[in-house]
Every structure is written in structure tokens, then in C-alpha cells.
Amino acid sequence: MDEKFQIKTIGKVNKKENGFSIDIFPKFIPALNNIEGFSHLQIVWWGHLTEEISKGGSLTFEKLYKKGPESIGVFATRSPVRPNPVLVSTIKIDQIDFDKGSIHTPFIDAEDGTPILDVKPYHLMERVKECKVPGWCSHWPQCYEDSASFNWEEEIDIPS
């Protein structure tokens, strides 16, 4: 079964001098109503710069993580190379300009111009109290705030 779905872009990522903005298209700005008060959001975006698996990408990676297994499936990773490059990032809100539909954040792991598919509030109930992960990644940061200062270059084997 090879169904196709139509997805609408609701905005885009813009790289700024001091961070990023998630700029919502004018038609969708009313959807920001009452979003103030949340400190973090989940941004659903399209990995438009990645190679789709259907176009030659692989379902497995060899030694992607330096301390990880020799081979790993794409569903055990956060790699943007996926059957459908639908990606999710949790961002911290610095400021929201409701008139312009612009959400300012210090960081998002998306490129300038990346299409935004959806914005969702991050709720406390989304945390998992007893989360388990494989041993090879159990030393990774346990919260969003600690991940910014973590040495990811020591963990991920990025091909040159």
C-alpha cells in the first residue's frame, strides 16, 4: 500500500542573528491564540534537505553512534533520513510576536527556510517517569536544558 497524503506548510524557520524564529504564515496566525504561558513548544517540520529513503537512502546505518551498535535501524535514531522526513523538535520560547506570527527561540535543529508543518504545546504530562533507553545512549542528557552543553561530537559519527 503506497498511500499519498497532502501536507500543508504553515510557516518556516528563519535563522536570526541571536537564534531562530518560527514564522507562521498570516492565514494561520489566529491558531496562536492563547499559546502564551507555555515555555516550550513541539515543532513538527519537514526535512526538505535530506535524502528520502525511497530515493536511495538506507533503512540502516553502520556505526552511526561512536558508543553504539555496529548497525542501527533508522527508527532507533533521530536521523532526518527517514521514509518520511517528518521531524519533531522541542523548542524553548523566548518571545512571541502575535502580530507577525513569529515565535523566537534560541535554537532549533532545523535549517533556515525549513517548512513548518505544525506547532504543539509541550505539556508536563508528556514526560515519562520511567523511561528506558539502551546502554549505549544511557549517559546522554536527561533533559532539554542539558543537551545544549553536551558534547555531541563525541557521540555521533558524522561522515565527512
mmCIF file with all atom_site columns, C-alpha atoms in Angstrom:
data_model
loop_
_atom_site.group_PDB
_atom_site.id
_atom_site.type_symbol
_atom_site.label_atom_id
_atom_site.label_alt_id
_atom_site.label_comp_id
_atom_site.label_asym_id
_atom_site.label_entity_id
_atom_site.label_seq_id
_atom_site.pdbx_PDB_ins_code
_atom_site.Cartn_x
_atom_site.Cartn_y
_atom_site.Cartn_z
_atom_site.occupancy
_atom_site.B_iso_or_equiv
_atom_site.pdbx_formal_charge
_atom_site.auth_seq_id
_atom_site.auth_comp_id
_atom_site.auth_asym_id
_atom_site.auth_atom_id
_atom_site.pdbx_PDB_model_num
ATOM 1   C CA . MET A 1 1   ? 0.000  0.000  0.000  1.00 0.00 ? 1   MET A CA 1
ATOM 2   C CA . ASP A 1 2   ? 1.571  3.260  -1.123 1.00 0.00 ? 2   ASP A CA 1
ATOM 3   C CA . GLU A 1 3   ? -0.835 5.966  0.004  1.00 0.00 ? 3   GLU A CA 1
ATOM 4   C CA . LYS A 1 4   ? -0.055 9.594  -0.572 1.00 0.00 ? 4   LYS A CA 1
ATOM 5   C CA . PHE A 1 5   ? -1.081 12.398 1.736  1.00 0.00 ? 5   PHE A CA 1
ATOM 6   C CA . GLN A 1 6   ? -1.207 16.125 1.213  1.00 0.00 ? 6   GLN A CA 1
ATOM 7   C CA . ILE A 1 7   ? 0.512  18.214 3.864  1.00 0.00 ? 7   ILE A CA 1
ATOM 8   C CA . LYS A 1 8   ? 0.197  21.981 4.152  1.00 0.00 ? 8   LYS A CA 1
ATOM 9   C CA . THR A 1 9   ? 3.122  24.116 5.227  1.00 0.00 ? 9   THR A CA 1
ATOM 10  C CA . ILE A 1 10  ? 2.030  26.550 7.937  1.00 0.00 ? 10  ILE A CA 1
ATOM 11  C CA . GLY A 1 11  ? 5.246  28.547 8.204  1.00 0.00 ? 11  GLY A CA 1
ATOM 12  C CA . LYS A 1 12  ? 9.012  28.337 8.038  1.00 0.00 ? 12  LYS A CA 1
ATOM 13  C CA . VAL A 1 13  ? 12.159 28.508 10.147 1.00 0.00 ? 13  VAL A CA 1
ATOM 14  C CA . ASN A 1 14  ? 14.248 31.653 9.892  1.00 0.00 ? 14  ASN A CA 1
ATOM 15  C CA . LYS A 1 15  ? 17.813 31.847 11.212 1.00 0.00 ? 15  LYS A CA 1
ATOM 16  C CA . LYS A 1 16  ? 18.335 35.071 13.121 1.00 0.00 ? 16  LYS A CA 1
ATOM 17  C CA . GLU A 1 17  ? 21.424 36.782 14.498 1.00 0.00 ? 17  GLU A CA 1
ATOM 18  C CA . ASN A 1 18  ? 20.601 35.636 18.026 1.00 0.00 ? 18  ASN A CA 1
ATOM 19  C CA . GLY A 1 19  ? 18.691 32.396 17.423 1.00 0.00 ? 19  GLY A CA 1
ATOM 20  C CA . PHE A 1 20  ? 15.774 31.369 15.262 1.00 0.00 ? 20  PHE A CA 1
ATOM 21  C CA . SER A 1 21  ? 12.190 32.300 14.594 1.00 0.00 ? 21  SER A CA 1
ATOM 22  C CA . ILE A 1 22  ? 9.310  30.076 13.636 1.00 0.00 ? 22  ILE A CA 1
ATOM 23  C CA . ASP A 1 23  ? 7.364  32.348 11.318 1.00 0.00 ? 23  ASP A CA 1
ATOM 24  C CA . ILE A 1 24  ? 3.744  31.337 10.899 1.00 0.00 ? 24  ILE A CA 1
ATOM 25  C CA . PHE A 1 25  ? 2.044  32.290 7.628  1.00 0.00 ? 25  PHE A CA 1
ATOM 26  C CA . PRO A 1 26  ? -0.602 35.058 8.078  1.00 0.00 ? 26  PRO A CA 1
ATOM 27  C CA . LYS A 1 27  ? -3.518 32.708 7.396  1.00 0.00 ? 27  LYS A CA 1
ATOM 28  C CA . PHE A 1 28  ? -2.501 30.542 10.415 1.00 0.00 ? 28  PHE A CA 1
ATOM 29  C CA . ILE A 1 29  ? -1.646 33.308 12.933 1.00 0.00 ? 29  ILE A CA 1
ATOM 30  C CA . PRO A 1 30  ? -5.056 33.022 14.678 1.00 0.00 ? 30  PRO A CA 1
ATOM 31  C CA . ALA A 1 31  ? -4.030 29.467 15.685 1.00 0.00 ? 31  ALA A CA 1
ATOM 32  C CA . LEU A 1 32  ? -1.527 31.048 18.124 1.00 0.00 ? 32  LEU A CA 1
ATOM 33  C CA . ASN A 1 33  ? -4.422 32.346 20.243 1.00 0.00 ? 33  ASN A CA 1
ATOM 34  C CA . ASN A 1 34  ? -3.794 31.562 23.955 1.00 0.00 ? 34  ASN A CA 1
ATOM 35  C CA . ILE A 1 35  ? -0.411 29.902 23.386 1.00 0.00 ? 35  ILE A CA 1
ATOM 36  C CA . GLU A 1 36  ? 1.224  32.392 25.775 1.00 0.00 ? 36  GLU A CA 1
ATOM 37  C CA . GLY A 1 37  ? 2.090  30.816 29.103 1.00 0.00 ? 37  GLY A CA 1
ATOM 38  C CA . PHE A 1 38  ? 3.782  27.772 27.584 1.00 0.00 ? 38  PHE A CA 1
ATOM 39  C CA . SER A 1 39  ? 7.556  27.803 27.983 1.00 0.00 ? 39  SER A CA 1
ATOM 40  C CA . HIS A 1 40  ? 8.226  25.163 25.301 1.00 0.00 ? 40  HIS A CA 1
ATOM 41  C CA . LEU A 1 41  ? 6.644  24.015 22.068 1.00 0.00 ? 41  LEU A CA 1
ATOM 42  C CA . GLN A 1 42  ? 6.980  20.993 19.838 1.00 0.00 ? 42  GLN A CA 1
ATOM 43  C CA . ILE A 1 43  ? 7.643  21.998 16.258 1.00 0.00 ? 43  ILE A CA 1
ATOM 44  C CA . VAL A 1 44  ? 6.797  19.474 13.540 1.00 0.00 ? 44  VAL A CA 1
ATOM 45  C CA . TRP A 1 45  ? 8.831  20.153 10.411 1.00 0.00 ? 45  TRP A CA 1
ATOM 46  C CA . TRP A 1 46  ? 9.677  18.670 7.025  1.00 0.00 ? 46  TRP A CA 1
ATOM 47  C CA . GLY A 1 47  ? 13.300 17.610 6.485  1.00 0.00 ? 47  GLY A CA 1
ATOM 48  C CA . HIS A 1 48  ? 13.326 19.045 2.979  1.00 0.00 ? 48  HIS A CA 1
ATOM 49  C CA . LEU A 1 49  ? 17.116 18.924 2.619  1.00 0.00 ? 49  LEU A CA 1
ATOM 50  C CA . THR A 1 50  ? 17.515 15.244 3.452  1.00 0.00 ? 50  THR A CA 1
ATOM 51  C CA . GLU A 1 51  ? 17.612 12.305 1.112  1.00 0.00 ? 51  GLU A CA 1
ATOM 52  C CA . GLU A 1 52  ? 14.442 10.281 1.383  1.00 0.00 ? 52  GLU A CA 1
ATOM 53  C CA . ILE A 1 53  ? 14.872 6.539  1.805  1.00 0.00 ? 53  ILE A CA 1
ATOM 54  C CA . SER A 1 54  ? 12.615 5.996  -1.197 1.00 0.00 ? 54  SER A CA 1
ATOM 55  C CA . LYS A 1 55  ? 15.187 7.923  -3.264 1.00 0.00 ? 55  LYS A CA 1
ATOM 56  C CA . GLY A 1 56  ? 18.197 5.828  -2.296 1.00 0.00 ? 56  GLY A CA 1
ATOM 57  C CA . GLY A 1 57  ? 18.620 6.392  1.416  1.00 0.00 ? 57  GLY A CA 1
ATOM 58  C CA . SER A 1 58  ? 19.158 3.416  3.703  1.00 0.00 ? 58  SER A CA 1
ATOM 59  C CA . LEU A 1 59  ? 16.963 1.887  6.400  1.00 0.00 ? 59  LEU A CA 1
ATOM 60  C CA . THR A 1 60  ? 20.075 1.122  8.469  1.00 0.00 ? 60  THR A CA 1
ATOM 61  C CA . PHE A 1 61  ? 23.260 2.957  9.364  1.00 0.00 ? 61  PHE A CA 1
ATOM 62  C CA . GLU A 1 62  ? 26.676 1.492  10.066 1.00 0.00 ? 62  GLU A CA 1
ATOM 63  C CA . LYS A 1 63  ? 28.240 2.683  13.342 1.00 0.00 ? 63  LYS A CA 1
ATOM 64  C CA . LEU A 1 64  ? 26.249 5.931  13.485 1.00 0.00 ? 64  LEU A CA 1
ATOM 65  C CA . TYR A 1 65  ? 26.951 6.361  17.201 1.00 0.00 ? 65  TYR A CA 1
ATOM 66  C CA . LYS A 1 66  ? 30.543 6.019  18.391 1.00 0.00 ? 66  LYS A CA 1
ATOM 67  C CA . LYS A 1 67  ? 29.479 4.142  21.526 1.00 0.00 ? 67  LYS A CA 1
ATOM 68  C CA . GLY A 1 68  ? 26.508 2.447  19.859 1.00 0.00 ? 68  GLY A CA 1
ATOM 69  C CA . PRO A 1 69  ? 25.876 -0.776 17.970 1.00 0.00 ? 69  PRO A CA 1
ATOM 70  C CA . GLU A 1 70  ? 27.687 -1.633 14.737 1.00 0.00 ? 70  GLU A CA 1
ATOM 71  C CA . SER A 1 71  ? 24.435 -1.292 12.763 1.00 0.00 ? 71  SER A CA 1
ATOM 72  C CA . ILE A 1 72  ? 21.242 0.540  13.703 1.00 0.00 ? 72  ILE A CA 1
ATOM 73  C CA . GLY A 1 73  ? 17.826 0.937  12.062 1.00 0.00 ? 73  GLY A CA 1
ATOM 74  C CA . VAL A 1 74  ? 16.543 4.399  11.204 1.00 0.00 ? 74  VAL A CA 1
ATOM 75  C CA . PHE A 1 75  ? 13.623 4.011  13.642 1.00 0.00 ? 75  PHE A CA 1
ATOM 76  C CA . ALA A 1 76  ? 16.139 3.709  16.517 1.00 0.00 ? 76  ALA A CA 1
ATOM 77  C CA . THR A 1 77  ? 17.631 7.103  15.583 1.00 0.00 ? 77  THR A CA 1
ATOM 78  C CA . ARG A 1 78  ? 16.670 10.747 15.285 1.00 0.00 ? 78  ARG A CA 1
ATOM 79  C CA . SER A 1 79  ? 18.248 10.858 11.827 1.00 0.00 ? 79  SER A CA 1
ATOM 80  C CA . PRO A 1 80  ? 16.492 13.144 9.336  1.00 0.00 ? 80  PRO A CA 1
ATOM 81  C CA . VAL A 1 81  ? 16.956 10.459 6.643  1.00 0.00 ? 81  VAL A CA 1
ATOM 82  C CA . ARG A 1 82  ? 13.660 8.574  7.020  1.00 0.00 ? 82  ARG A CA 1
ATOM 83  C CA . PRO A 1 83  ? 10.901 7.018  4.904  1.00 0.00 ? 83  PRO A CA 1
ATOM 84  C CA . ASN A 1 84  ? 9.040  10.309 5.500  1.00 0.00 ? 84  ASN A CA 1
ATOM 85  C CA . PRO A 1 85  ? 11.252 13.166 6.709  1.00 0.00 ? 85  PRO A CA 1
ATOM 86  C CA . VAL A 1 86  ? 8.707  14.379 9.274  1.00 0.00 ? 86  VAL A CA 1
ATOM 87  C CA . LEU A 1 87  ? 10.739 15.639 12.219 1.00 0.00 ? 87  LEU A CA 1
ATOM 88  C CA . VAL A 1 88  ? 9.896  16.989 15.664 1.00 0.00 ? 88  VAL A CA 1
ATOM 89  C CA . SER A 1 89  ? 11.904 19.399 17.803 1.00 0.00 ? 89  SER A CA 1
ATOM 90  C CA . THR A 1 90  ? 11.138 20.736 21.249 1.00 0.00 ? 90  THR A CA 1
ATOM 91  C CA . ILE A 1 91  ? 11.976 24.424 21.468 1.00 0.00 ? 91  ILE A CA 1
ATOM 92  C CA . LYS A 1 92  ? 12.129 26.987 24.254 1.00 0.00 ? 92  LYS A CA 1
ATOM 93  C CA . ILE A 1 93  ? 10.044 30.086 23.650 1.00 0.00 ? 93  ILE A CA 1
ATOM 94  C CA . ASP A 1 94  ? 11.937 33.337 24.140 1.00 0.00 ? 94  ASP A CA 1
ATOM 95  C CA . GLN A 1 95  ? 9.202  35.599 22.790 1.00 0.00 ? 95  GLN A CA 1
ATOM 96  C CA . ILE A 1 96  ? 6.133  35.523 20.560 1.00 0.00 ? 96  ILE A CA 1
ATOM 97  C CA . ASP A 1 97  ? 5.174  38.370 18.252 1.00 0.00 ? 97  ASP A CA 1
ATOM 98  C CA . PHE A 1 98  ? 1.461  37.704 17.786 1.00 0.00 ? 98  PHE A CA 1
ATOM 99  C CA . ASP A 1 99  ? 1.022  40.438 15.174 1.00 0.00 ? 99  ASP A CA 1
ATOM 100 C CA . LYS A 1 100 ? 3.679  38.926 12.910 1.00 0.00 ? 100 LYS A CA 1
ATOM 101 C CA . GLY A 1 101 ? 3.091  35.279 13.923 1.00 0.00 ? 101 GLY A CA 1
ATOM 102 C CA . SER A 1 102 ? 6.727  34.895 14.899 1.00 0.00 ? 102 SER A CA 1
ATOM 103 C CA . ILE A 1 103 ? 7.926  32.577 17.680 1.00 0.00 ? 103 ILE A CA 1
ATOM 104 C CA . HIS A 1 104 ? 11.500 33.354 18.757 1.00 0.00 ? 104 HIS A CA 1
ATOM 105 C CA . THR A 1 105 ? 13.695 30.565 20.143 1.00 0.00 ? 105 THR A CA 1
ATOM 106 C CA . PRO A 1 106 ? 17.398 30.266 20.935 1.00 0.00 ? 106 PRO A CA 1
ATOM 107 C CA . PHE A 1 107 ? 17.719 27.013 18.960 1.00 0.00 ? 107 PHE A CA 1
ATOM 108 C CA . ILE A 1 108 ? 16.004 24.511 16.702 1.00 0.00 ? 108 ILE A CA 1
ATOM 109 C CA . ASP A 1 109 ? 17.802 21.714 14.894 1.00 0.00 ? 109 ASP A CA 1
ATOM 110 C CA . ALA A 1 110 ? 16.358 22.737 11.534 1.00 0.00 ? 110 ALA A CA 1
ATOM 111 C CA . GLU A 1 111 ? 17.894 24.763 8.729  1.00 0.00 ? 111 GLU A CA 1
ATOM 112 C CA . ASP A 1 112 ? 16.990 28.268 7.637  1.00 0.00 ? 112 ASP A CA 1
ATOM 113 C CA . GLY A 1 113 ? 13.913 28.055 5.400  1.00 0.00 ? 113 GLY A CA 1
ATOM 114 C CA . THR A 1 114 ? 12.726 24.691 6.742  1.00 0.00 ? 114 THR A CA 1
ATOM 115 C CA . PRO A 1 115 ? 8.970  24.178 6.208  1.00 0.00 ? 115 PRO A CA 1
ATOM 116 C CA . ILE A 1 116 ? 6.891  24.009 9.412  1.00 0.00 ? 116 ILE A CA 1
ATOM 117 C CA . LEU A 1 117 ? 4.009  21.514 9.431  1.00 0.00 ? 117 LEU A CA 1
ATOM 118 C CA . ASP A 1 118 ? 2.575  22.021 12.920 1.00 0.00 ? 118 ASP A CA 1
ATOM 119 C CA . VAL A 1 119 ? 3.101  23.640 16.328 1.00 0.00 ? 119 VAL A CA 1
ATOM 120 C CA . LYS A 1 120 ? 2.060  21.858 19.514 1.00 0.00 ? 120 LYS A CA 1
ATOM 121 C CA . PRO A 1 121 ? 2.357  22.945 23.147 1.00 0.00 ? 121 PRO A CA 1
ATOM 122 C CA . TYR A 1 122 ? 4.701  20.910 25.321 1.00 0.00 ? 122 TYR A CA 1
ATOM 123 C CA . HIS A 1 123 ? 2.799  19.647 28.372 1.00 0.00 ? 123 HIS A CA 1
ATOM 124 C CA . LEU A 1 124 ? 4.277  18.309 31.602 1.00 0.00 ? 124 LEU A CA 1
ATOM 125 C CA . MET A 1 125 ? 2.294  15.095 31.160 1.00 0.00 ? 125 MET A CA 1
ATOM 126 C CA . GLU A 1 126 ? 4.454  14.268 28.114 1.00 0.00 ? 126 GLU A CA 1
ATOM 127 C CA . ARG A 1 127 ? 7.413  13.444 30.335 1.00 0.00 ? 127 ARG A CA 1
ATOM 128 C CA . VAL A 1 128 ? 7.864  9.766  31.046 1.00 0.00 ? 128 VAL A CA 1
ATOM 129 C CA . LYS A 1 129 ? 8.827  8.952  34.647 1.00 0.00 ? 129 LYS A CA 1
ATOM 130 C CA . GLU A 1 130 ? 10.323 5.534  33.983 1.00 0.00 ? 130 GLU A CA 1
ATOM 131 C CA . CYS A 1 131 ? 11.851 5.883  30.535 1.00 0.00 ? 131 CYS A CA 1
ATOM 132 C CA . LYS A 1 132 ? 14.354 3.209  29.478 1.00 0.00 ? 132 LYS A CA 1
ATOM 133 C CA . VAL A 1 133 ? 16.976 3.543  26.766 1.00 0.00 ? 133 VAL A CA 1
ATOM 134 C CA . PRO A 1 134 ? 19.736 1.192  25.519 1.00 0.00 ? 134 PRO A CA 1
ATOM 135 C CA . GLY A 1 135 ? 23.020 1.246  27.441 1.00 0.00 ? 135 GLY A CA 1
ATOM 136 C CA . TRP A 1 136 ? 24.945 2.891  24.590 1.00 0.00 ? 136 TRP A CA 1
ATOM 137 C CA . CYS A 1 137 ? 22.922 6.109  24.995 1.00 0.00 ? 137 CYS A CA 1
ATOM 138 C CA . SER A 1 138 ? 22.024 5.964  28.696 1.00 0.00 ? 138 SER A CA 1
ATOM 139 C CA . HIS A 1 139 ? 24.696 8.589  29.516 1.00 0.00 ? 139 HIS A CA 1
ATOM 140 C CA . TRP A 1 140 ? 23.083 11.169 27.218 1.00 0.00 ? 140 TRP A CA 1
ATOM 141 C CA . PRO A 1 141 ? 21.398 14.229 28.804 1.00 0.00 ? 141 PRO A CA 1
ATOM 142 C CA . GLN A 1 142 ? 18.115 13.553 30.525 1.00 0.00 ? 142 GLN A CA 1
ATOM 143 C CA . CYS A 1 143 ? 16.592 16.946 29.846 1.00 0.00 ? 143 CYS A CA 1
ATOM 144 C CA . TYR A 1 144 ? 16.360 19.536 27.121 1.00 0.00 ? 144 TYR A CA 1
ATOM 145 C CA . GLU A 1 145 ? 18.381 22.138 29.030 1.00 0.00 ? 145 GLU A CA 1
ATOM 146 C CA . ASP A 1 146 ? 21.401 19.837 29.474 1.00 0.00 ? 146 ASP A CA 1
ATOM 147 C CA . SER A 1 147 ? 21.555 18.778 25.825 1.00 0.00 ? 147 SER A CA 1
ATOM 148 C CA . ALA A 1 148 ? 22.836 22.182 24.652 1.00 0.00 ? 148 ALA A CA 1
ATOM 149 C CA . SER A 1 149 ? 26.121 21.789 26.534 1.00 0.00 ? 149 SER A CA 1
ATOM 150 C CA . PHE A 1 150 ? 26.550 18.055 25.849 1.00 0.00 ? 150 PHE A CA 1
ATOM 151 C CA . ASN A 1 151 ? 29.457 17.130 23.555 1.00 0.00 ? 151 ASN A CA 1
ATOM 152 C CA . TRP A 1 152 ? 27.523 15.518 20.701 1.00 0.00 ? 152 TRP A CA 1
ATOM 153 C CA . GLU A 1 153 ? 30.664 15.305 18.530 1.00 0.00 ? 153 GLU A CA 1
ATOM 154 C CA . GLU A 1 154 ? 31.910 12.631 20.944 1.00 0.00 ? 154 GLU A CA 1
ATOM 155 C CA . GLU A 1 155 ? 28.733 10.606 20.322 1.00 0.00 ? 155 GLU A CA 1
ATOM 156 C CA . ILE A 1 156 ? 27.709 10.835 16.682 1.00 0.00 ? 156 ILE A CA 1
ATOM 157 C CA . ASP A 1 157 ? 29.923 9.578  13.895 1.00 0.00 ? 157 ASP A CA 1
ATOM 158 C CA . ILE A 1 158 ? 29.196 12.136 11.204 1.00 0.00 ? 158 ILE A CA 1
ATOM 159 C CA . PRO A 1 159 ? 30.594 11.063 7.823  1.00 0.00 ? 159 PRO A CA 1
ATOM 160 C CA . SER A 1 160 ? 32.851 13.632 6.188  1.00 0.00 ? 160 SER A CA 1
#
